[in-house]
Short mmCIF file of C-alpha atoms in Angstrom, two decimals:
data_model
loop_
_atom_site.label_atom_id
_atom_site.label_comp_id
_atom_site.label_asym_id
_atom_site.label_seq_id
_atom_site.Cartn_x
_atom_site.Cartn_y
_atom_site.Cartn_z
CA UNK Z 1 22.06 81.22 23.65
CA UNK Z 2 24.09 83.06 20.72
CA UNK Z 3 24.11 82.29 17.24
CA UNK Z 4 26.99 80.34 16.76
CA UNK Z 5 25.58 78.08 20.14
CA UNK Z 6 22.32 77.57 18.40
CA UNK Z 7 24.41 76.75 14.90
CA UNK Z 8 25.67 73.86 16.64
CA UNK Z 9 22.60 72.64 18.35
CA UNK Z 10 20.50 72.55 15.15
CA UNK Z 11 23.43 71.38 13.40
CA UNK Z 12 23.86 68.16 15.61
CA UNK Z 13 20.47 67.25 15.32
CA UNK Z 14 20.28 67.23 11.58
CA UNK Z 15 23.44 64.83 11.85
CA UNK Z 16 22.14 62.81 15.19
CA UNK Z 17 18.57 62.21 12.98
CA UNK Z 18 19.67 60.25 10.32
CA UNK Z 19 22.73 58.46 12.74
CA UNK Z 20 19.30 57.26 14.88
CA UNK Z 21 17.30 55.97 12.48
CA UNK Z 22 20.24 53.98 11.00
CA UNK Z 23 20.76 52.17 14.82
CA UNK Z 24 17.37 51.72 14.71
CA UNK Z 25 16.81 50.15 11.24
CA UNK Z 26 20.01 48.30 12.25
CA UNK Z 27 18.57 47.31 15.72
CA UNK Z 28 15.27 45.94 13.14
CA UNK Z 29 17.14 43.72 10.86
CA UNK Z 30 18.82 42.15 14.04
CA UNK Z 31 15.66 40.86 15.40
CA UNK Z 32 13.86 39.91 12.52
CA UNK Z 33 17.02 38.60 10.34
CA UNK Z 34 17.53 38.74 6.62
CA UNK Z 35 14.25 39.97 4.59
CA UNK Z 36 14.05 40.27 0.56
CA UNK Z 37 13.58 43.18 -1.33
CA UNK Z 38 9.96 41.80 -2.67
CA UNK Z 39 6.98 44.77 -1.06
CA UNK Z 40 4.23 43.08 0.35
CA UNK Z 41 0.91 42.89 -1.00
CA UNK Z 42 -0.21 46.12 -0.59
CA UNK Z 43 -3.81 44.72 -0.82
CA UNK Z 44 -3.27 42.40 2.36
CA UNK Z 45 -1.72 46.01 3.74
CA UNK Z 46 -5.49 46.62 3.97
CA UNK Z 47 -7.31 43.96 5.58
CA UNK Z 48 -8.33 44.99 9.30
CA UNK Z 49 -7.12 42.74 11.97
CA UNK Z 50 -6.64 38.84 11.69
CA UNK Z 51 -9.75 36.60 10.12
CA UNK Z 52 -12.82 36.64 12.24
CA UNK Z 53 -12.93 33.05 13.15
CA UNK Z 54 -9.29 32.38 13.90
CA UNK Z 55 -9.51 35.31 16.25
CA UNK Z 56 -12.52 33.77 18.25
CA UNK Z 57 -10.22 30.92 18.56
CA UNK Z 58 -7.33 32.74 20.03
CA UNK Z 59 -9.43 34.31 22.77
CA UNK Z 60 -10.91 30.56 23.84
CA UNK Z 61 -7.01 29.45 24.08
CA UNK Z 62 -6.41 32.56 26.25
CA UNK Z 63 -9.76 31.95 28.07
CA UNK Z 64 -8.70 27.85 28.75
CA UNK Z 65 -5.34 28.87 30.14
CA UNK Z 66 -6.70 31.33 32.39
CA UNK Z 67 -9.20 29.13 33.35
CA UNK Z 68 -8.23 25.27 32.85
CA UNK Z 69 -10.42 23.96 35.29
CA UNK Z 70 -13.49 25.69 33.84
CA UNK Z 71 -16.09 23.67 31.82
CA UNK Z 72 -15.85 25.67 27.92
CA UNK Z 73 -18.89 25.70 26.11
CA UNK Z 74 -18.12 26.15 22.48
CA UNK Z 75 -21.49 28.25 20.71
CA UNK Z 76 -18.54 29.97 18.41
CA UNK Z 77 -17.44 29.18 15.45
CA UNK Z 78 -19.83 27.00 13.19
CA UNK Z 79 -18.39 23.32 13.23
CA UNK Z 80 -20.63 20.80 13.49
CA UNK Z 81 -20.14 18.39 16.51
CA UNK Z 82 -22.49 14.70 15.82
CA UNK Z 83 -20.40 12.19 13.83
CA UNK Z 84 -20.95 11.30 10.45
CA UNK Z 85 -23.69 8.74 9.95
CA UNK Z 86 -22.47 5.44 10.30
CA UNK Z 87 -23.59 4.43 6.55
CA UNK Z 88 -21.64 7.43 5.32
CA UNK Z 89 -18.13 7.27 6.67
CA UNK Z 90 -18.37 3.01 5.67
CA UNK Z 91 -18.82 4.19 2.35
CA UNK Z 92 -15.60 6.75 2.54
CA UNK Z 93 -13.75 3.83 4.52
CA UNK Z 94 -14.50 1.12 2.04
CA UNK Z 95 -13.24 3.43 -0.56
CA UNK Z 96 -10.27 4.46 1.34
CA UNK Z 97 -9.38 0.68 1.44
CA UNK Z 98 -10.18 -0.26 -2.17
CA UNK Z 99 -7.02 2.42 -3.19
CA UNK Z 100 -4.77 -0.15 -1.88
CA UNK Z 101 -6.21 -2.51 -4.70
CA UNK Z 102 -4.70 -2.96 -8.14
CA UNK Z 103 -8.44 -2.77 -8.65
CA UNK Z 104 -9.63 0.05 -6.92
CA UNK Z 105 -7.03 2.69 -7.25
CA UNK Z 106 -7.37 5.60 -8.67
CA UNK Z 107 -5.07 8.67 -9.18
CA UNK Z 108 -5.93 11.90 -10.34
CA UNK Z 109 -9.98 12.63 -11.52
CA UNK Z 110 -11.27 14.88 -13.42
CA UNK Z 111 -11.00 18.82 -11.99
CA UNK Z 112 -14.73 19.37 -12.31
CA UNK Z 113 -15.46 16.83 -10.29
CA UNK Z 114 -16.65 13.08 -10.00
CA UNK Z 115 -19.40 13.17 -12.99
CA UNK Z 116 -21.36 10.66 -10.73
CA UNK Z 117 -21.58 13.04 -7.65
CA UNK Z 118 -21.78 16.55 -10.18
CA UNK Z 119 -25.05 14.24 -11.63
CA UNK Z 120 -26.44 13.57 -8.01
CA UNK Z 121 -26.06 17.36 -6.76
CA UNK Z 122 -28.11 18.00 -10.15
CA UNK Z 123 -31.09 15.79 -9.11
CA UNK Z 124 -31.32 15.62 -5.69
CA UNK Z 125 -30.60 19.47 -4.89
CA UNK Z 126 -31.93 20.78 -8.27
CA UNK Z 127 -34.42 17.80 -9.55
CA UNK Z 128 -32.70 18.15 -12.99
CA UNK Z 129 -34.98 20.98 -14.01
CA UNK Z 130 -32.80 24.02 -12.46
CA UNK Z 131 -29.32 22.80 -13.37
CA UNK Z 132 -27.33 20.33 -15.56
CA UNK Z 133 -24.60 18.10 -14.17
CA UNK Z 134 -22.34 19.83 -17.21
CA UNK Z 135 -22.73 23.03 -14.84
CA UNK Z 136 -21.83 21.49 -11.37
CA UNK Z 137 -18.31 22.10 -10.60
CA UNK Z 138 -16.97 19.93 -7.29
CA UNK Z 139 -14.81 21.82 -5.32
CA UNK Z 140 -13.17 21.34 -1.42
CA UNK Z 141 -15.64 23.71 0.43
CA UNK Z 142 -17.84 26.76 -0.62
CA UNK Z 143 -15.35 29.32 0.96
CA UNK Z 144 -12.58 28.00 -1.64
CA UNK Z 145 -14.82 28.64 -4.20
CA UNK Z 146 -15.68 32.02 -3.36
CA UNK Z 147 -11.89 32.66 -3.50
CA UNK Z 148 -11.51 31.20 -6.97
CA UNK Z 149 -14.47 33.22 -8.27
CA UNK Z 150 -12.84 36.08 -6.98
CA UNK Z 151 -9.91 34.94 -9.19
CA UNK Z 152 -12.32 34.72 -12.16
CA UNK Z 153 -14.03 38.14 -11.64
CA UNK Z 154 -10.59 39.86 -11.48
CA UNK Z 155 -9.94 43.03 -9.41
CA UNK Z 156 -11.84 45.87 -11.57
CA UNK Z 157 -15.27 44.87 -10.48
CA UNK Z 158 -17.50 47.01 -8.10
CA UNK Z 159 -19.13 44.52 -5.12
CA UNK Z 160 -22.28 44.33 -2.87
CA UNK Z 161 -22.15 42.43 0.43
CA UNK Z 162 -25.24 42.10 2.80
CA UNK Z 163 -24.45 44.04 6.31
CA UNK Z 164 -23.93 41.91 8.08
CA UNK Z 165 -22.50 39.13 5.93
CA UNK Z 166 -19.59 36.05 6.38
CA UNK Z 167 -16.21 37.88 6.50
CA UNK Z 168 -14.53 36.27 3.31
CA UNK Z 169 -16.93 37.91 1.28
CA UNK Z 170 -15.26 40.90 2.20
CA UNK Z 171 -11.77 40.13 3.21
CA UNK Z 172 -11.25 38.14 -0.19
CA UNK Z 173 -13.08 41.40 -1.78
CA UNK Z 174 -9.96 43.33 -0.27
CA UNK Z 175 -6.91 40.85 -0.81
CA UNK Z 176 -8.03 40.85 -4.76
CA UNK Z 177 -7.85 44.58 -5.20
CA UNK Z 178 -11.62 45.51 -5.47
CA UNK Z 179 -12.56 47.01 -1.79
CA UNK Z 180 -10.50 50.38 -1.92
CA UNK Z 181 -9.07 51.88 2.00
CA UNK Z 182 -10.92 51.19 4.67
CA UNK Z 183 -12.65 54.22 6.63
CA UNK Z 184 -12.28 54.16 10.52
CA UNK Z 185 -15.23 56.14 11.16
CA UNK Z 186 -17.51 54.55 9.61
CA UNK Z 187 -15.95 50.90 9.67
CA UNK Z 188 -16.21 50.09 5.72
CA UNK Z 189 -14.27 49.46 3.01
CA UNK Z 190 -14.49 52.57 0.39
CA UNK Z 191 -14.89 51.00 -2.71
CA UNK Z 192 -17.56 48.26 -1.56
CA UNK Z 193 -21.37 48.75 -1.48
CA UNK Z 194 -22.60 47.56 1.92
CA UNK Z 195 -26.54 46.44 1.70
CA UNK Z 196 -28.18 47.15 5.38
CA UNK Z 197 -29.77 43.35 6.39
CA UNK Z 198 -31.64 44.05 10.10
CA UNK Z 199 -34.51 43.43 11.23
CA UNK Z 200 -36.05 46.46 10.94
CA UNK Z 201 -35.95 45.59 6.38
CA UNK Z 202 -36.71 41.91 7.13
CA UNK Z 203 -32.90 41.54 6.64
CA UNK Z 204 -33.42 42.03 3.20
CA UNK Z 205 -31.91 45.61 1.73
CA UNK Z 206 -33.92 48.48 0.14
CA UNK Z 207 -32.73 47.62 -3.36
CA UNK Z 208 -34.33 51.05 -4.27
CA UNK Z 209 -31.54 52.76 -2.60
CA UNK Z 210 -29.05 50.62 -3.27
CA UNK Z 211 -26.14 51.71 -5.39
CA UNK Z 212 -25.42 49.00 -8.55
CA UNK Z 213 -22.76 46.81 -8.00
CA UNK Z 214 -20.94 44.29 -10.67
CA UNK Z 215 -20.98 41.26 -8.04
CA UNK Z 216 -23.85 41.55 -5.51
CA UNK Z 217 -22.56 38.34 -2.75
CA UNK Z 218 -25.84 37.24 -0.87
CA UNK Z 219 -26.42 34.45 1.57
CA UNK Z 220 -29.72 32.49 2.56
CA UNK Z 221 -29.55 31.10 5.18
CA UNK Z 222 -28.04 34.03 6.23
CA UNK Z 223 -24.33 33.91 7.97
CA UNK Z 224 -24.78 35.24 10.68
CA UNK Z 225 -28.30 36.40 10.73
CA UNK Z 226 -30.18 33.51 10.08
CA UNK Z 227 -32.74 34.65 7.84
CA UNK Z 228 -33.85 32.90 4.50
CA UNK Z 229 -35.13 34.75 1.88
CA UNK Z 230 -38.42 34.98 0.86
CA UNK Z 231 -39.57 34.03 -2.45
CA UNK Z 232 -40.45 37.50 -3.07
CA UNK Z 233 -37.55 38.91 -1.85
CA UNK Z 234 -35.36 36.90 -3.95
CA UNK Z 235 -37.90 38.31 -6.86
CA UNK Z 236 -36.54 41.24 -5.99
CA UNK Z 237 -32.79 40.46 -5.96
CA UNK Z 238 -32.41 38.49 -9.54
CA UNK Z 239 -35.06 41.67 -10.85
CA UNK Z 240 -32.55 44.16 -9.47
CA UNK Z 241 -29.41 42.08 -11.05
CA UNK Z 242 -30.88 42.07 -14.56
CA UNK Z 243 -31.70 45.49 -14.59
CA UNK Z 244 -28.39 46.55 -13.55
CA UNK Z 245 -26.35 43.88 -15.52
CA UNK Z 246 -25.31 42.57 -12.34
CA UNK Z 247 -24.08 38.85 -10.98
CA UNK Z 248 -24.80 37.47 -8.15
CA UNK Z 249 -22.75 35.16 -6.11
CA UNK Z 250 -25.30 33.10 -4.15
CA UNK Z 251 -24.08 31.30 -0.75
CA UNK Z 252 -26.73 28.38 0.09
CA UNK Z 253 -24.03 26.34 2.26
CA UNK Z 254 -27.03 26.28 4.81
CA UNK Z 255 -30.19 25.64 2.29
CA UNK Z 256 -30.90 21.88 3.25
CA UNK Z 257 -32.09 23.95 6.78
CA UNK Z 258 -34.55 25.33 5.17
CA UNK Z 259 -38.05 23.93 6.88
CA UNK Z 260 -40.39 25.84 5.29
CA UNK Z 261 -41.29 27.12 1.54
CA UNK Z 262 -38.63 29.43 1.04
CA UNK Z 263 -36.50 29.38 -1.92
CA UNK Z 264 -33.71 27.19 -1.51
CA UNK Z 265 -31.68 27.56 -4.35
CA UNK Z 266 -31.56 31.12 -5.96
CA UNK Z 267 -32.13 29.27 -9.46
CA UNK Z 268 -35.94 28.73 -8.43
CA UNK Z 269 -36.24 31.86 -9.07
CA UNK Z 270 -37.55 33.23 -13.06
CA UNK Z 271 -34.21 35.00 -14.72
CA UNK Z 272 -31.66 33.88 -11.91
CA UNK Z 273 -30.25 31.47 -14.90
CA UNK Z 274 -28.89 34.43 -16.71
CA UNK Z 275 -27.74 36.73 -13.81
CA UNK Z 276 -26.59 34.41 -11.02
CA UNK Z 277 -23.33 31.71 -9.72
CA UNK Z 278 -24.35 29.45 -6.81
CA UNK Z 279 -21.76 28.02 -3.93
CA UNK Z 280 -22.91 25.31 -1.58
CA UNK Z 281 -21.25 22.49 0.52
CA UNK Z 282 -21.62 19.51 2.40
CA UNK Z 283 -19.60 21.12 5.40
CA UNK Z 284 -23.29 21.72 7.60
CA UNK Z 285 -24.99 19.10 5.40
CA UNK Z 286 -23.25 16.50 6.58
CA UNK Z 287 -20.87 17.07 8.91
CA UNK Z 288 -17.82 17.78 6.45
CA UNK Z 289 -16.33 20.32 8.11
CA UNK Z 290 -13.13 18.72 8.04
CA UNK Z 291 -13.74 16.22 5.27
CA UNK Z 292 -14.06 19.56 2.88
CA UNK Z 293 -16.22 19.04 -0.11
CA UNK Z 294 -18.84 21.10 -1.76
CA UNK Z 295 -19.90 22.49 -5.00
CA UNK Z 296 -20.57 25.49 -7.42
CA UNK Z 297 -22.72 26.01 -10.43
CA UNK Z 298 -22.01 28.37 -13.03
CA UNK Z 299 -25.54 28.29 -15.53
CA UNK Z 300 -24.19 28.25 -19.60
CA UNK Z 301 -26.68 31.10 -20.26
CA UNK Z 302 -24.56 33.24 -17.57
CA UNK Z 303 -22.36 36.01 -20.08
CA UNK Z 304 -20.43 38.52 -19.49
CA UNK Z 305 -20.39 42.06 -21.01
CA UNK Z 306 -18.96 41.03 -24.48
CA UNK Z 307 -21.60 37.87 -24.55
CA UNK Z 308 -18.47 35.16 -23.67
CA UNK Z 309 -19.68 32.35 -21.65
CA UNK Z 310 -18.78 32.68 -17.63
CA UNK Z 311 -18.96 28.84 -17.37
CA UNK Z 312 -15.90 28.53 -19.95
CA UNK Z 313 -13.90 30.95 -17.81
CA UNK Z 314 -14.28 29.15 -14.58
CA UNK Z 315 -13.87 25.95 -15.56
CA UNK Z 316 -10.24 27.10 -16.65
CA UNK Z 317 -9.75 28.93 -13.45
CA UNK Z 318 -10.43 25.33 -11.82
CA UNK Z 319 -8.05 23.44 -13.98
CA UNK Z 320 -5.67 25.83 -13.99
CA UNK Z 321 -5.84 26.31 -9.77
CA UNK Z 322 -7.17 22.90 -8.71
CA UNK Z 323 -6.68 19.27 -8.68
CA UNK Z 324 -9.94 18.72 -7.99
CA UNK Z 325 -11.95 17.42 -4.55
CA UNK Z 326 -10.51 13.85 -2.83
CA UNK Z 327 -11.86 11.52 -4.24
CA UNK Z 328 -12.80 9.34 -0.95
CA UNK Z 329 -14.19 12.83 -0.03
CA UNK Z 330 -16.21 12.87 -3.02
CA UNK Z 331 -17.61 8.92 -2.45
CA UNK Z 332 -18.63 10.33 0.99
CA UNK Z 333 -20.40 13.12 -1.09
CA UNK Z 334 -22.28 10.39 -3.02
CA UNK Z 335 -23.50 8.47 -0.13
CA UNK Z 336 -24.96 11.26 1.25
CA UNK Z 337 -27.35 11.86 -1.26
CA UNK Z 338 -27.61 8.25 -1.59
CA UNK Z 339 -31.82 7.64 -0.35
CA UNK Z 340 -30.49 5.79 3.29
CA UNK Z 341 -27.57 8.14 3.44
CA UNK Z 342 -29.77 11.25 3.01
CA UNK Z 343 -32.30 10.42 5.70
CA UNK Z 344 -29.42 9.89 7.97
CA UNK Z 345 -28.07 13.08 7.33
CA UNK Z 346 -31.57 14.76 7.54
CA UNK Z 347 -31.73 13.51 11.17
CA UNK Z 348 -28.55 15.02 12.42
CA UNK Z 349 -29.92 18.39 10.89
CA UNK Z 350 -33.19 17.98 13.14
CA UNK Z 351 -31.05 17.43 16.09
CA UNK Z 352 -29.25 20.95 15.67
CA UNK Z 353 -32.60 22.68 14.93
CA UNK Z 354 -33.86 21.17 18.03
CA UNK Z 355 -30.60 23.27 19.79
CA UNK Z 356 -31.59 26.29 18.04
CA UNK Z 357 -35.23 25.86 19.45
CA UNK Z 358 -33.81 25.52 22.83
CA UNK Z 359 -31.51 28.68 22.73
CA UNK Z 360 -34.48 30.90 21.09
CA UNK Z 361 -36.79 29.83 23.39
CA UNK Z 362 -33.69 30.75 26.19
CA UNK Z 363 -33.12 34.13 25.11
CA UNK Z 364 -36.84 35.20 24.37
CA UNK Z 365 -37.49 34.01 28.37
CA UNK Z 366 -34.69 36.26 29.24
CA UNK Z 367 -36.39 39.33 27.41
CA UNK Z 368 -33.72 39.47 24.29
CA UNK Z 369 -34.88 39.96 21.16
CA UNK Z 370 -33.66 36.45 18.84
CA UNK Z 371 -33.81 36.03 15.37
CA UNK Z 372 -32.73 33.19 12.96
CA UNK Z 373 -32.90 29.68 14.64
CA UNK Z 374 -35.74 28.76 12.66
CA UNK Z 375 -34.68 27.91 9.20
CA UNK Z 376 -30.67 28.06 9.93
CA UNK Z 377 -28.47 26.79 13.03
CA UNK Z 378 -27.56 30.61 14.09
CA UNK Z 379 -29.28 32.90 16.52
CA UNK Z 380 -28.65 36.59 15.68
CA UNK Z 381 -29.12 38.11 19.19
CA UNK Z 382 -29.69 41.80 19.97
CA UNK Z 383 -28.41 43.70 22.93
CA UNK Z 384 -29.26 47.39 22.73
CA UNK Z 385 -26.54 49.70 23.53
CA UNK Z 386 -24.12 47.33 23.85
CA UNK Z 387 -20.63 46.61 22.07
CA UNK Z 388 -20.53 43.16 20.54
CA UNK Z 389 -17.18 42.75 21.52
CA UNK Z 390 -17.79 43.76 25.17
CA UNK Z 391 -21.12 40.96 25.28
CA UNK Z 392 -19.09 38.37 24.00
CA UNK Z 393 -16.24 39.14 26.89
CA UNK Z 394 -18.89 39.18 29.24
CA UNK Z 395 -20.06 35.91 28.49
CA UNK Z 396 -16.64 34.24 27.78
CA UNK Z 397 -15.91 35.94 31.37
CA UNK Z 398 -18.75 35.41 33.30
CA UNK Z 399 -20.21 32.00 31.59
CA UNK Z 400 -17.45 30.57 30.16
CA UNK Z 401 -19.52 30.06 26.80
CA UNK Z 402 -17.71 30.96 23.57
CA UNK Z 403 -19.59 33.03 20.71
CA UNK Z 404 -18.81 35.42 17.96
CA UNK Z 405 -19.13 39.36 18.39
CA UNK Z 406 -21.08 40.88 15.58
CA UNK Z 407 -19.53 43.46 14.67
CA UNK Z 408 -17.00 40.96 13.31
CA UNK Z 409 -19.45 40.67 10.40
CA UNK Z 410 -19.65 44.37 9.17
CA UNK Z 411 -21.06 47.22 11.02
CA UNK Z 412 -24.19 46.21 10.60
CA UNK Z 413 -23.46 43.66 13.38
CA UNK Z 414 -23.26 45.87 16.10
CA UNK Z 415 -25.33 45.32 19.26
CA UNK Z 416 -25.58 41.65 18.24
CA UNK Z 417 -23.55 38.43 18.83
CA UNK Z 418 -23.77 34.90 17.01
CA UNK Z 419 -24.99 31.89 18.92
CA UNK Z 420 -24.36 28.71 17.02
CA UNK Z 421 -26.25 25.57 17.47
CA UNK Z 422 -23.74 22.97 16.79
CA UNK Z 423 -23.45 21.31 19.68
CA UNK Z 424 -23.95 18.32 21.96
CA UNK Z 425 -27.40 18.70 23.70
CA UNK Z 426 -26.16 18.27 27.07
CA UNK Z 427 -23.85 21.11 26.32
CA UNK Z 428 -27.12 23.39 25.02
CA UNK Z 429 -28.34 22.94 27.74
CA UNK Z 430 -26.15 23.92 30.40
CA UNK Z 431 -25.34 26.67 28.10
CA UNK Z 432 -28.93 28.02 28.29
CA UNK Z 433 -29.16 27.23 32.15
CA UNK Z 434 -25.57 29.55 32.39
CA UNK Z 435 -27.03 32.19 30.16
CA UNK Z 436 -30.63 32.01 32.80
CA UNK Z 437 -28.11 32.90 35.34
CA UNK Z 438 -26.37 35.78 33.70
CA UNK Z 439 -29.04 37.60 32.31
CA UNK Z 440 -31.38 36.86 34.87
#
């Protein structure tokens, strides 16, 4: 080829570059239509995937149409399956009705919540002596609140999650701005500190090597391992926040599962007053999954660098980004921890413990290594070697029983899937005789 030939070659492709990228970027607006000049979030640029539990949900779609004659066993995601207690939902029916009396309605309530129910959740979960009622905020569901306290922590804060831990802890870590890029290789988020929770550290981390954090989020009951802290361990956390200048963020959505003397509130613990926020609901209390209610409690002596009150800051984050619970949602709150309404409840919690018991006891027969299912509805189950992902597809596959890879909760989760023990007991049942079969 001469020069002038190879001239015109290069030259055509320098032209036929741009002329292709133009049909293409023409050939892009076609299909997706007119689009704004507004840059996404760069933050939700980040996030890996789609949410954990929404994808588990995709897969048993796929898994129905595939197989629609096939008898789905639901051990997934954690909603609660018994009905309400009959004494409860009267109370949120009777209240429902009463709105359509001159009498009985009422609009708008305060944003902080019934003061009725925030002086209930004070004595019955904290016997007046941990918490005032002035420090209960009501909210629609712990996970909302963990999105609004990201919203009052801001995006320059450093963060600690337990490994494995619930996904919003993280993915609400990276939508805010505080988790940095994500690193393939080792399947973490840059900027967060990730606290190693197995069994072989009682699922509690080695504080000693543990980097400080502004935020430290830890759950007990752990989501999904199970595992409630120890009094001692819990020592240990609210020790290691006050030395560092740290807050934590405690989850105790599960506490009321708690059967023996383990802490069930972080504020039982010396100092936690001063260093800690606590998030709870009535979503695997009492069935109110859908009903959405729950609760967090910011202490007054809680302060942040500069000695301003926390408490003052969140309660205008909820005014400012909430309307406050429903209020027949809130009545149902009250019942509940009403002294009939309570005991009711308490018996639909023995009922899922007694299907946790059933799918430990089905898994240790079977040689696998089970943990949780004592003092929380999960069952953190080990299978050496193995990709979470690929058990879980096995089991979908091969059982037609639905739970949740572990890996979806941090790397810490691989080799392990989630078995929940929400369920009807038939269903636990044939569940455990499927998973005899499999793994026999």
């Amino acid at each position: 080829m001469d020069m002038l030939s190879t001239c015109g070659f290069m030259s055509g492709e320098i032209i036929l570059q741009p002329m292709i990228a133009e049909a293409s970027l023409k050939t892009r607006k076609e299909q997706v239509g007119f689009h704004t000049k507004v840059p996404r979030n760069v933050n939700l640029e980040k996030l890996r995937n789609g949410y954990l539990f929404p994808e588990i949900s995709r897969h048993e779609l796929q898994h129905i149409e595939k197989y629609p004659n096939a008898k789905l066993i639901s051990l997934g995601v954690g909603d609660t399956t018994k009905p309400i207690p009959q004494i409860i939902a009267s109370h949120m029916a009777n209240y429902a009705f009463g709105l359509s009396t001159d009498i009985g309605y009422k609009g708008y309530g305060p944003e902080q919540g019934n003061k009725a129910l925030r002086k209930a959740i004070a004595e019955v979960f904290y016997k007046n002596e941990l918490v005032k009622d002035t420090e209960v905020f009501i909210s629609d569901g712990a996970q909302c609140d963990i999105t609004r306290l990201q919203l009052l922590l801001g995006s320059n804060v450093t963060i600690a999650v337990q490994d494995p831990s619930f996904p919003a802890y993280i993915d609400s870590s990276v939508i805010i701005g505080q988790a940095g890029h994500f690193e393939d290789n080792a399947k973490k988020y840059q900027s967060i500190e990730y606290m190693n929770c197995g069994p072989q550290n009682n699922f509690f981390p080695d504080l000693s090597t543990t980097s400080r954090a502004d935020v430290i989020f830890f759950c007990s009951p752990n989501n999904p391992t199970g595992h409630a802290a120890t009094r001692k361990q819990l020592e240990e956390l609210v020790e290691f926040a006050r030395d560092n200048g740290s807050i934590i963020v405690f989850d105790s959505a599960y506490a009321t599962y708690i059967k023996d003397d383990r802490p069930r509130s972080i504020f039982e613990i010396p100092g936690a007053r001063e260093v800690a926020i606590e998030v709870s609901s009535f979503s695997k209390f009492a069935g109110f999954t859908g009903i959405r209610l729950g609760w967090t409690v910011v202490p007054e002596e809680l302060l942040y660098s500069n000695g301003f009150p926390v408490i003052h800051d969140f309660n205008r984050i909820v005014c400012t980004s909430f309307n406050g619970a429903s209020s027949i949602a809130q009545a149902g709150g009250l019942a509940c921890l009403s002294f009939e309404g309570f005991a009711a409840v308490q018996s639909v919690l023995d009922y899922y413990m007694e299907n946790a018991k059933i799918l430990v006891e089905t898994f240790a027969s079977l040689g696998l290594k089970a943990y949780g299912g004592r003092n929380a509805p999960y069952i953190w189950v080990h299978f050496p070697g193995s990709k979470s992902w690929e058990v879980f597809s096995k089991i979908l596959e091969k059982a037609h029983i639905i739970t949740v890879p572990g890996s979806g909760f941090g790397p810490g989760g691989e080799e392990y899937i989630r078995v929940s023990a929400f369920g009807h007991r038939d269903a636990i049942l044939e569940a455990s005789r499927r998973l005899k079969i499999l793994f026999s």
